[in-house]
Each structure stands twice: as C-alpha cells, then as structure tokens.
Short mmCIF file of C-alpha atoms and ligand atoms in Angstrom, two decimals:
data_model
loop_
_atom_site.label_atom_id
_atom_site.label_comp_id
_atom_site.label_asym_id
_atom_site.label_seq_id
_atom_site.Cartn_x
_atom_site.Cartn_y
_atom_site.Cartn_z
CA MET A 1 -11.07 104.69 -167.14
CA ALA A 2 -12.09 102.41 -169.81
CA ILE A 3 -10.79 101.40 -173.49
CA VAL A 4 -12.60 101.95 -176.81
CA ILE A 5 -11.55 99.53 -179.63
CA ILE A 6 -12.01 101.88 -183.45
CA ARG A 7 -11.51 99.61 -186.33
CA GLN A 8 -13.86 99.79 -189.80
CA ASP A 9 -13.26 96.25 -190.49
CA SER A 10 -15.32 93.03 -188.79
CA LYS A 11 -12.70 92.21 -186.38
CA ILE A 12 -14.01 94.85 -184.29
CA GLU A 13 -15.61 92.05 -181.79
CA LEU A 14 -13.10 89.77 -182.32
CA TRP A 15 -10.58 93.04 -180.46
CA LYS A 16 -13.06 93.48 -177.95
CA ASN A 17 -13.82 90.10 -176.78
CA ALA A 18 -9.76 89.46 -177.11
CA LEU A 19 -8.86 92.77 -174.76
CA GLN A 20 -12.16 91.18 -172.46
CA LYS A 21 -10.56 87.56 -172.07
CA ALA A 22 -6.61 88.64 -171.73
CA ASP A 23 -8.07 90.58 -167.94
CA SER A 24 -12.02 90.44 -167.57
CA SER A 25 -11.92 93.57 -165.32
CA LEU A 26 -11.21 96.17 -167.52
CA LYS A 27 -13.68 97.92 -169.64
CA VAL A 28 -13.92 97.67 -172.92
CA TYR A 29 -16.31 98.85 -175.75
CA SER A 30 -17.01 99.20 -179.32
CA TYR A 31 -17.17 102.54 -181.09
CA LEU A 32 -19.70 101.40 -182.67
CA GLU A 33 -21.60 100.73 -179.84
CA ASP A 34 -23.22 103.21 -176.79
CA HIS A 35 -20.40 104.12 -174.42
CA PRO A 36 -19.17 106.68 -172.44
CA LYS A 37 -17.11 109.34 -174.28
CA ASP A 38 -15.53 110.75 -170.82
CA GLU A 39 -14.93 108.10 -169.32
CA ILE A 40 -12.24 106.44 -172.18
CA THR A 41 -8.43 106.29 -171.66
CA MET A 42 -7.49 104.24 -174.13
CA ALA A 43 -8.30 103.72 -177.43
CA VAL A 44 -6.81 100.17 -179.23
CA ILE A 45 -7.36 101.64 -182.86
CA TRP A 46 -6.55 100.45 -187.06
CA LYS A 47 -7.25 102.36 -189.58
CA HIS A 48 -10.18 104.74 -187.80
CA PRO A 49 -12.54 106.81 -189.15
CA ALA A 50 -10.94 110.60 -189.24
CA GLY A 51 -12.02 112.03 -186.68
CA SER A 52 -13.33 109.33 -184.41
CA LEU A 53 -10.33 110.42 -182.32
CA ALA A 54 -11.73 113.69 -181.17
CA VAL A 55 -14.66 113.01 -179.31
CA TYR A 56 -12.56 111.45 -176.23
CA PRO A 57 -12.13 114.24 -173.38
CA ASN A 58 -9.82 112.54 -171.37
CA LEU A 59 -8.00 110.24 -174.27
CA LYS A 60 -4.26 109.51 -172.08
CA CYS A 61 -2.88 106.86 -175.02
CA ILE A 62 -3.47 106.17 -178.76
CA ALA A 63 -2.76 102.20 -178.86
CA SER A 64 -1.90 100.89 -183.16
CA ALA A 65 -3.25 97.63 -182.75
CA GLY A 66 -0.36 96.97 -185.99
CA ALA A 67 3.44 98.11 -186.25
CA GLY A 68 2.54 100.87 -188.68
CA VAL A 69 1.32 104.07 -187.66
CA ASP A 70 1.28 106.48 -190.41
CA TYR A 71 -3.07 106.47 -191.06
CA ILE A 72 -2.76 107.37 -187.38
CA PHE A 73 -0.46 110.74 -188.36
CA GLU A 74 -2.29 111.12 -191.16
CA ASP A 75 -5.49 112.20 -189.16
CA ASP A 76 -5.11 115.41 -188.23
CA THR A 77 -8.22 115.82 -186.05
CA ARG A 78 -6.41 113.43 -183.87
CA PRO A 79 -5.83 114.56 -180.28
CA LYS A 80 -2.09 115.07 -180.03
CA ASN A 81 0.14 115.21 -177.28
CA ILE A 82 -1.09 112.27 -175.90
CA PRO A 83 1.68 109.45 -176.38
CA ILE A 84 1.12 106.32 -179.15
CA THR A 85 1.76 102.96 -179.32
CA ARG A 86 2.33 100.64 -181.64
CA ILE A 87 3.06 96.65 -181.45
CA VAL A 88 6.54 94.85 -181.84
CA ASP A 89 5.35 90.85 -181.91
CA PRO A 90 7.46 88.23 -182.07
CA PHE A 91 4.40 86.29 -184.62
CA LEU A 92 4.24 89.70 -186.35
CA ALA A 93 8.06 89.52 -187.52
CA GLY A 94 8.13 86.05 -188.19
CA ASP A 95 5.24 86.19 -190.00
CA MET A 96 6.46 89.29 -191.91
CA SER A 97 9.94 87.14 -192.04
CA GLU A 98 8.42 84.45 -193.97
CA HIS A 99 6.45 86.56 -196.51
CA VAL A 100 9.20 87.19 -197.67
CA LEU A 101 11.14 84.17 -197.44
CA ALA A 102 8.50 82.93 -199.65
CA VAL A 103 8.27 85.73 -202.10
CA ILE A 104 11.68 85.42 -202.71
CA PHE A 105 12.05 81.53 -203.58
CA ALA A 106 8.94 81.97 -206.08
CA HIS A 107 11.31 84.95 -207.87
CA LEU A 108 14.40 82.27 -207.70
CA LYS A 109 12.86 79.35 -209.43
CA ASN A 110 9.83 81.72 -211.58
CA LEU A 111 6.89 80.15 -210.28
CA ASN A 112 5.05 82.97 -211.15
CA ALA A 113 6.76 82.86 -214.56
CA TYR A 114 5.49 79.45 -214.64
CA LYS A 115 1.55 79.92 -212.94
CA LEU A 116 0.87 82.24 -216.60
CA ASP A 117 2.53 79.67 -218.97
CA GLN A 118 0.48 77.22 -217.54
CA VAL A 119 -2.69 79.17 -217.68
CA ALA A 120 -1.36 79.57 -221.52
CA ASN A 121 -0.30 76.45 -222.30
CA VAL A 122 3.02 77.05 -222.65
CA TRP A 123 6.48 74.69 -222.19
CA GLU A 124 9.16 76.95 -221.45
CA PRO A 125 12.18 75.84 -219.34
CA LYS A 126 13.58 78.95 -217.80
CA ASP A 127 16.80 79.82 -215.92
CA TYR A 128 16.77 79.88 -212.40
CA LEU A 129 19.08 81.71 -209.41
CA ARG A 130 20.73 80.34 -206.24
CA ILE A 131 20.91 81.63 -203.51
CA LYS A 132 24.57 82.51 -203.36
CA ASP A 133 24.66 84.08 -205.85
CA VAL A 134 21.43 86.59 -204.94
CA THR A 135 22.08 89.45 -202.65
CA VAL A 136 19.42 90.83 -200.45
CA GLY A 137 18.56 94.12 -199.53
CA ILE A 138 16.50 95.55 -197.24
CA LEU A 139 15.39 98.97 -196.83
CA GLY A 140 14.31 99.56 -192.76
CA LEU A 141 16.13 97.66 -190.34
CA GLY A 142 13.92 97.64 -187.63
CA GLU A 143 11.15 94.98 -185.73
CA LEU A 144 10.82 93.72 -188.59
CA GLY A 145 13.64 94.22 -191.67
CA SER A 146 16.08 92.78 -188.90
CA LEU A 147 14.97 89.74 -188.46
CA THR A 148 13.95 89.03 -191.93
CA ALA A 149 17.45 89.81 -192.50
CA THR A 150 18.44 87.75 -190.18
CA ASP A 151 16.57 85.08 -191.41
CA LEU A 152 17.41 85.09 -194.94
CA SER A 153 21.47 84.88 -193.62
CA LYS A 154 20.44 82.06 -192.12
CA TYR A 155 19.23 80.26 -195.67
CA GLY A 156 22.91 81.91 -197.17
CA PHE A 157 21.79 84.72 -199.44
CA ASN A 158 23.80 87.97 -199.77
CA VAL A 159 22.16 90.12 -197.48
CA GLN A 160 22.40 93.53 -196.71
CA GLY A 161 20.11 96.60 -195.25
CA TRP A 162 19.88 100.20 -194.66
CA SER A 163 18.38 102.56 -192.23
CA ARG A 164 18.41 106.00 -190.44
CA SER A 165 21.21 104.74 -187.90
CA LYS A 166 23.93 102.77 -187.89
CA LYS A 167 23.03 98.51 -187.17
CA ASN A 168 25.03 95.92 -186.29
CA ILE A 169 23.54 92.44 -187.47
CA ASP A 170 25.35 89.45 -187.57
CA GLY A 171 25.37 88.14 -191.09
CA VAL A 172 23.90 91.36 -192.48
CA GLN A 173 26.28 93.95 -194.44
CA THR A 174 24.39 97.34 -192.85
CA PHE A 175 24.64 101.00 -194.56
CA PHE A 176 23.21 104.08 -193.12
CA GLY A 177 21.77 107.68 -194.12
CA GLU A 178 21.66 109.37 -197.51
CA ASP A 179 25.47 109.01 -198.22
CA GLN A 180 25.57 105.73 -197.64
CA GLN A 181 22.10 104.98 -199.70
CA GLN A 182 23.63 104.78 -203.76
CA LYS A 183 26.56 101.60 -202.34
CA PHE A 184 23.67 99.81 -201.02
CA LEU A 185 21.41 99.80 -204.09
CA ALA A 186 24.02 99.04 -206.88
CA SER A 187 24.79 95.21 -205.28
CA THR A 188 20.87 94.91 -203.93
CA ASP A 189 19.25 92.54 -206.46
CA VAL A 190 17.02 92.03 -204.41
CA LEU A 191 15.01 95.10 -202.64
CA VAL A 192 12.61 94.20 -200.02
CA CYS A 193 10.72 97.60 -198.70
CA LEU A 194 10.70 97.84 -194.89
CA LEU A 195 10.59 101.19 -193.79
CA PRO A 196 7.86 103.36 -191.75
CA LEU A 197 5.61 105.52 -193.77
CA THR A 198 6.98 108.71 -193.19
CA PRO A 199 7.24 112.44 -194.70
CA ALA A 200 10.83 111.08 -195.18
CA THR A 201 9.53 107.67 -196.58
CA GLN A 202 6.84 108.90 -198.76
CA GLY A 203 8.16 107.94 -202.43
CA ILE A 204 10.65 106.76 -201.99
CA LEU A 205 10.80 104.02 -204.40
CA ASN A 206 10.77 106.09 -207.05
CA THR A 207 13.07 106.09 -210.70
CA SER A 208 15.76 107.22 -208.94
CA LEU A 209 16.48 104.90 -206.18
CA MET A 210 15.04 101.94 -208.23
CA SER A 211 16.41 102.96 -211.30
CA GLN A 212 20.13 102.65 -209.90
CA LEU A 213 19.04 98.81 -208.59
CA PRO A 214 21.32 96.30 -211.08
CA LYS A 215 19.13 95.71 -214.04
CA ASN A 216 16.97 92.83 -213.79
CA ALA A 217 16.72 93.35 -210.08
CA TYR A 218 13.27 92.37 -208.28
CA VAL A 219 11.49 95.06 -206.11
CA ILE A 220 9.54 93.65 -202.93
CA ASN A 221 7.22 96.05 -201.33
CA VAL A 222 5.68 94.89 -197.66
CA ALA A 223 5.52 98.51 -196.59
CA ARG A 224 3.47 100.59 -197.19
CA GLY A 225 1.32 101.65 -200.75
CA GLY A 226 2.56 105.22 -200.14
CA HIS A 227 6.75 104.37 -200.41
CA LEU A 228 5.79 103.62 -204.26
CA VAL A 229 5.75 105.82 -207.23
CA ASP A 230 3.21 103.23 -208.50
CA GLU A 231 3.95 105.14 -212.57
CA ASP A 232 8.11 104.40 -211.59
CA LEU A 233 7.88 100.63 -211.15
CA LEU A 234 5.43 100.51 -214.51
CA GLU A 235 8.30 101.58 -216.63
CA LEU A 236 10.58 100.26 -215.10
CA LEU A 237 9.22 97.32 -215.41
CA ASP A 238 8.40 97.63 -218.99
CA SER A 239 11.99 98.86 -219.90
CA GLY A 240 13.35 95.51 -218.50
CA HIS A 241 15.30 97.48 -215.44
CA LEU A 242 13.13 95.29 -213.14
CA SER A 243 12.27 91.96 -213.85
CA GLY A 244 9.60 91.87 -211.55
CA ALA A 245 8.08 93.30 -208.53
CA CYS A 246 5.59 91.61 -205.40
CA LEU A 247 3.61 94.36 -203.46
CA ASP A 248 1.16 93.61 -200.65
CA VAL A 249 0.37 97.34 -200.02
CA TYR A 250 -1.11 100.37 -201.70
CA HIS A 251 -1.59 103.37 -201.82
CA THR A 252 -5.80 102.64 -201.74
CA GLU A 253 -7.11 99.14 -200.19
CA PRO A 254 -8.55 97.01 -201.50
CA LEU A 255 -6.83 97.82 -205.13
CA PRO A 256 -8.77 99.73 -206.94
CA THR A 257 -10.12 97.77 -209.85
CA THR A 258 -8.67 99.97 -212.95
CA HIS A 259 -5.93 99.80 -211.98
CA PRO A 260 -2.43 98.42 -214.10
CA PHE A 261 -0.82 96.54 -211.17
CA TRP A 262 -3.97 93.71 -211.33
CA ASN A 263 -3.55 92.62 -215.00
CA HIS A 264 0.26 93.59 -215.42
CA LYS A 265 1.83 90.35 -215.77
CA LYS A 266 5.75 91.05 -213.81
CA VAL A 267 3.24 92.02 -210.73
CA HIS A 268 2.78 89.50 -208.41
CA MET A 269 -0.19 90.93 -206.23
CA THR A 270 -1.07 89.73 -202.31
CA PRO A 271 -4.12 91.63 -200.50
CA HIS A 272 -2.04 93.62 -197.35
CA TYR A 273 -1.97 89.88 -195.33
CA ALA A 274 2.10 90.04 -194.96
CA SER A 275 2.11 89.97 -191.62
CA VAL A 276 -1.11 90.40 -188.92
CA SER A 277 -1.22 90.82 -185.64
CA ASP A 278 -2.48 87.46 -184.11
CA THR A 279 -5.03 89.32 -181.10
CA ASN A 280 -3.85 86.38 -178.29
CA SER A 281 0.05 87.43 -178.89
CA VAL A 282 -0.43 90.84 -179.11
CA MET A 283 -2.91 91.19 -176.14
CA PRO A 284 -0.67 91.23 -173.35
CA GLN A 285 1.42 94.47 -174.33
CA ILE A 286 -2.23 96.35 -174.81
CA VAL A 287 -3.86 95.23 -171.30
CA ASP A 288 0.20 96.10 -169.85
CA ASN A 289 0.26 99.51 -171.51
CA TYR A 290 -2.77 99.91 -170.06
CA LYS A 291 -1.65 99.42 -165.86
CA ARG A 292 1.00 101.21 -166.68
CA LEU A 293 -1.16 104.03 -168.26
CA ILE A 294 -3.23 104.40 -164.64
CA SER A 295 0.07 103.60 -162.48
CA GLY A 296 1.77 106.71 -164.47
CA LYS A 297 4.48 104.65 -165.58
CA LYS A 298 6.27 104.52 -168.95
CA LEU A 299 4.10 102.73 -171.65
CA ARG A 300 5.62 100.75 -174.16
CA HIS A 301 6.53 100.59 -177.81
CA LEU A 302 6.16 104.27 -177.86
CA VAL A 303 6.33 105.55 -181.37
CA ASP A 304 9.08 109.02 -181.74
CA SER A 305 6.11 111.91 -183.21
CA ASP A 306 8.65 113.79 -184.40
CA LYS A 307 10.16 110.37 -186.41
CA GLY A 308 7.09 109.33 -187.36
CA TYR A 309 7.61 105.70 -186.48
P1 NDP B 401 10.41 99.40 -187.15
O1 NDP B 401 10.03 101.56 -186.72
O2 NDP B 401 10.29 98.67 -186.09
O3 NDP B 401 11.47 100.22 -187.70
C1 NDP B 401 11.70 100.50 -189.21
C2 NDP B 401 13.53 100.83 -189.48
O4 NDP B 401 13.08 101.84 -190.52
C3 NDP B 401 14.52 101.54 -188.76
O5 NDP B 401 15.37 100.26 -188.83
C4 NDP B 401 14.72 102.48 -189.07
O6 NDP B 401 16.38 103.24 -188.88
C5 NDP B 401 13.92 102.33 -190.26
N1 NDP B 401 13.88 104.03 -191.21
C6 NDP B 401 12.65 104.74 -190.70
N2 NDP B 401 13.26 106.07 -191.70
C7 NDP B 401 14.19 106.10 -192.56
C8 NDP B 401 14.64 107.24 -193.53
N3 NDP B 401 14.03 107.90 -193.66
N4 NDP B 401 15.87 106.80 -193.80
C9 NDP B 401 16.62 105.17 -193.55
N5 NDP B 401 15.90 104.59 -192.84
C10 NDP B 401 14.61 104.85 -191.99
O7 NDP B 401 8.67 99.46 -187.87
P2 NDP B 401 8.49 97.57 -188.11
O8 NDP B 401 10.02 96.80 -188.87
O9 NDP B 401 7.86 97.02 -186.64
O10 NDP B 401 7.73 97.83 -189.38
C11 NDP B 401 8.09 98.43 -190.34
C12 NDP B 401 6.95 98.93 -191.78
O11 NDP B 401 6.56 97.97 -191.58
C13 NDP B 401 5.19 99.37 -190.90
O12 NDP B 401 5.76 100.79 -190.21
C14 NDP B 401 4.71 98.99 -191.05
O13 NDP B 401 4.54 99.71 -192.36
C15 NDP B 401 4.39 97.97 -192.30
N6 NDP B 401 4.20 96.71 -191.69
C16 NDP B 401 3.14 96.19 -192.78
C17 NDP B 401 3.09 95.05 -192.75
C18 NDP B 401 2.10 94.08 -193.83
O14 NDP B 401 1.31 93.39 -193.99
N7 NDP B 401 2.46 94.15 -195.07
C19 NDP B 401 2.68 94.58 -191.60
C20 NDP B 401 3.21 94.90 -190.62
C21 NDP B 401 4.05 95.90 -190.50
P3 NDP B 401 16.72 103.29 -187.80
O15 NDP B 401 16.43 101.61 -187.06
O16 NDP B 401 17.68 103.80 -186.93
O17 NDP B 401 15.86 104.46 -186.67
C1 OXD B 402 0.83 97.01 -189.55
C2 OXD B 402 0.12 96.13 -190.57
O1 OXD B 402 1.53 97.51 -189.67
O2 OXD B 402 -0.93 95.05 -190.17
O3 OXD B 402 0.75 96.35 -189.08
O4 OXD B 402 0.44 96.93 -192.17
#
C-alpha cells in the first residue's frame, strides 16, 4: 500500500517530503518517478493531468490537496465510485478571510484608484466608505465563507450570506436557496463569491445576478474563474453599474496576457493565491485519512459526489 502525489506545479517534492516527515513509515511516490502502480491506494492530487488517475488499478481514495474539487470532477477518466476527500484547515480558512478583509479595506479607502493616480501623477482626493455603512454579502457559507463572514462582522460590517441550506451564524444575516437570492443581492454592497464550482454554480456571476446588486457595488471572486462570466462583468463595470472588482481566480490560469482584465482600471487582480494549503498544517489530516482508509474507518472531509463539493 502506498500514496502517490500528483501535481504539475513545483511543489511536488515539498508535498512528498512533508508527507514522509509527518509519518516516516509511509511509502510515498511522486507520479513523476518509477513506482509500482498496483501498490497505490491513495492519490494526493492538485490539478493533476487528465488521465493520470486512471493508471492505478487499486486506487481507493482521491485526496484533493486543496479545498476545491471541481478539477477532479472535470476529469472524466478518473476512477468513479471511490471516495474523494478535500482539505478543511483553519489556516486555509483564516488566510481566505484575511485576503477578503484586505481587499475590502482597500476598496473602502480607494487604494487601487490612488495607485493608478500615483502612476499618472494625479492628486485627486476621493470620498471613502465607512465600515458601518457597508453590507458585505457572501455567496457560500461553508468552511471559508462562514469564517470570513464572522470575521467581517467582528469588524463592524453588516454581513449577510447565501447558501444552499439554511445557516445560523452569529452576527450574520443568512439567506438560502433561489427564492431568497434576490433579497440578498438587493442589499449587498460588496459581493464575495466563495462557492464551490459545480454545474449549479457555473457562470453564476452573470449579468442577471450582478445587475441585481445596487449601483456602485463591488465584486470579489475568490472561488473559481468558472463562476464568472467575464464579458458580463466587463459590461457592468463599463456601464458604471459596478464600481470595481477584485479577482483571484480565472477561467484560464495563468490568465493570458491578452485578456482585457489585465489593463482594466476597475479590475484588481491577484494570481490565485488568496489562500493556499499549508503543507505542515494539512499533512496530519491526510495521514489520518490514509490510516482510516487502511483500517476501513469512515474518512474525514468527504466530498459529496452528487452535489460536487
Ligand atoms: P464548502 O464546501 O465548505 O462550502 C461551500 C458553500 O457553498 C456551502 O455553504 C454551500 O451550501 C454553498 N453552496 C454550494 N452550492 C451552492 C448552490 N448551488 N447554491 C447556494 N449555495 C451553494 O467550501 P469551502 O468554503 O471550503 O470552499 C469554497 C471554495 O473556495 C472552494 O470550492 C474553492 O473553489 C475556493 N477556494 C479558493 C481559494 C483561493 O485561493 N482562491 C482557496 C481555497 C478555496 P451548503 O452549506 O448549504 O451546502
Ligand atoms: C483550493 C484552492 O481550492 O487553493 O484550495 O483554490
């Protein structure tokens, strides 16, 4: 029995070493080295090459090295009917909350606009917003969305959230389901997307949804590029309905340099780095799940394949 790490970025050795450091009795391989395919029972993966999971005849679990699992469902050649697990980690949630807070504070104080003014040698004071006057609406109240909502509420923002099922979160007004979406949007000044990407949420940030936000609303997408219809965002920014957007995720990553987001004055970009799995923090849950797999116990942080998250 052994684990294979499959990822195409430069972190493959980091993950292999961290897993071996967490438990030196484990047999861990990088998919790039020669390894006995029939020994592999768990694959720890991040944006694996399509087809790379199909070569393991005894694979019993696919463990996402991140919170999102959309890329796994996109690979039609993956072994079906085996459990998929994902990362649930306090640093991953905390880092996301800090990122969203930073973006919202920059928006309140016009920091992005001032940076552009500085580059153009322009001195132009602008009205700023106060926390107490701003309502932040979070799409998705899961591990990341609920902590972000709670933290924003502690700072004094009016916070509301929307999810599939009903939630009770201290200091946060919650909405759920299609029927309550309109009310949620109508009173949201800053919209934060923290939904998983599934067939139900693909393209959810479109004209129909974003035009229900009040004029001058600001949009933050830190979930997946597939949630956003890029052209719809550009139109709403150019028409003046939205005051700006901050994006961390894109349909294609890295974003091609010809994409209009790069040079749009109202779009602020970060390179899918809002929150990243911390190897030291997440390794114990991966080792624990591997041991559970071996001993036939229920795995933790299981993904619901029907829901896709
Ligand atoms: P969770 O699965 O814990 O939470 C998802 C939330 O979205 C839940 O509240 C769920 O509702 C809600 N939801 C799902 N589908 C729908 C729907 N159709 N309608 C309404 N609500 C829905 O996910 P996490 O909080 O752990 O992560 C969210 C996403 O953040 C990840 O999937 C990933 O794509 C992204 N991410 C981005 C990072 C970055 O650096 N940019 C880093 C980490 C994650 P309910 O609770 O009712 O099921
Ligand atoms: C994740 C991510 O899903 O980093 O963890 O995007």
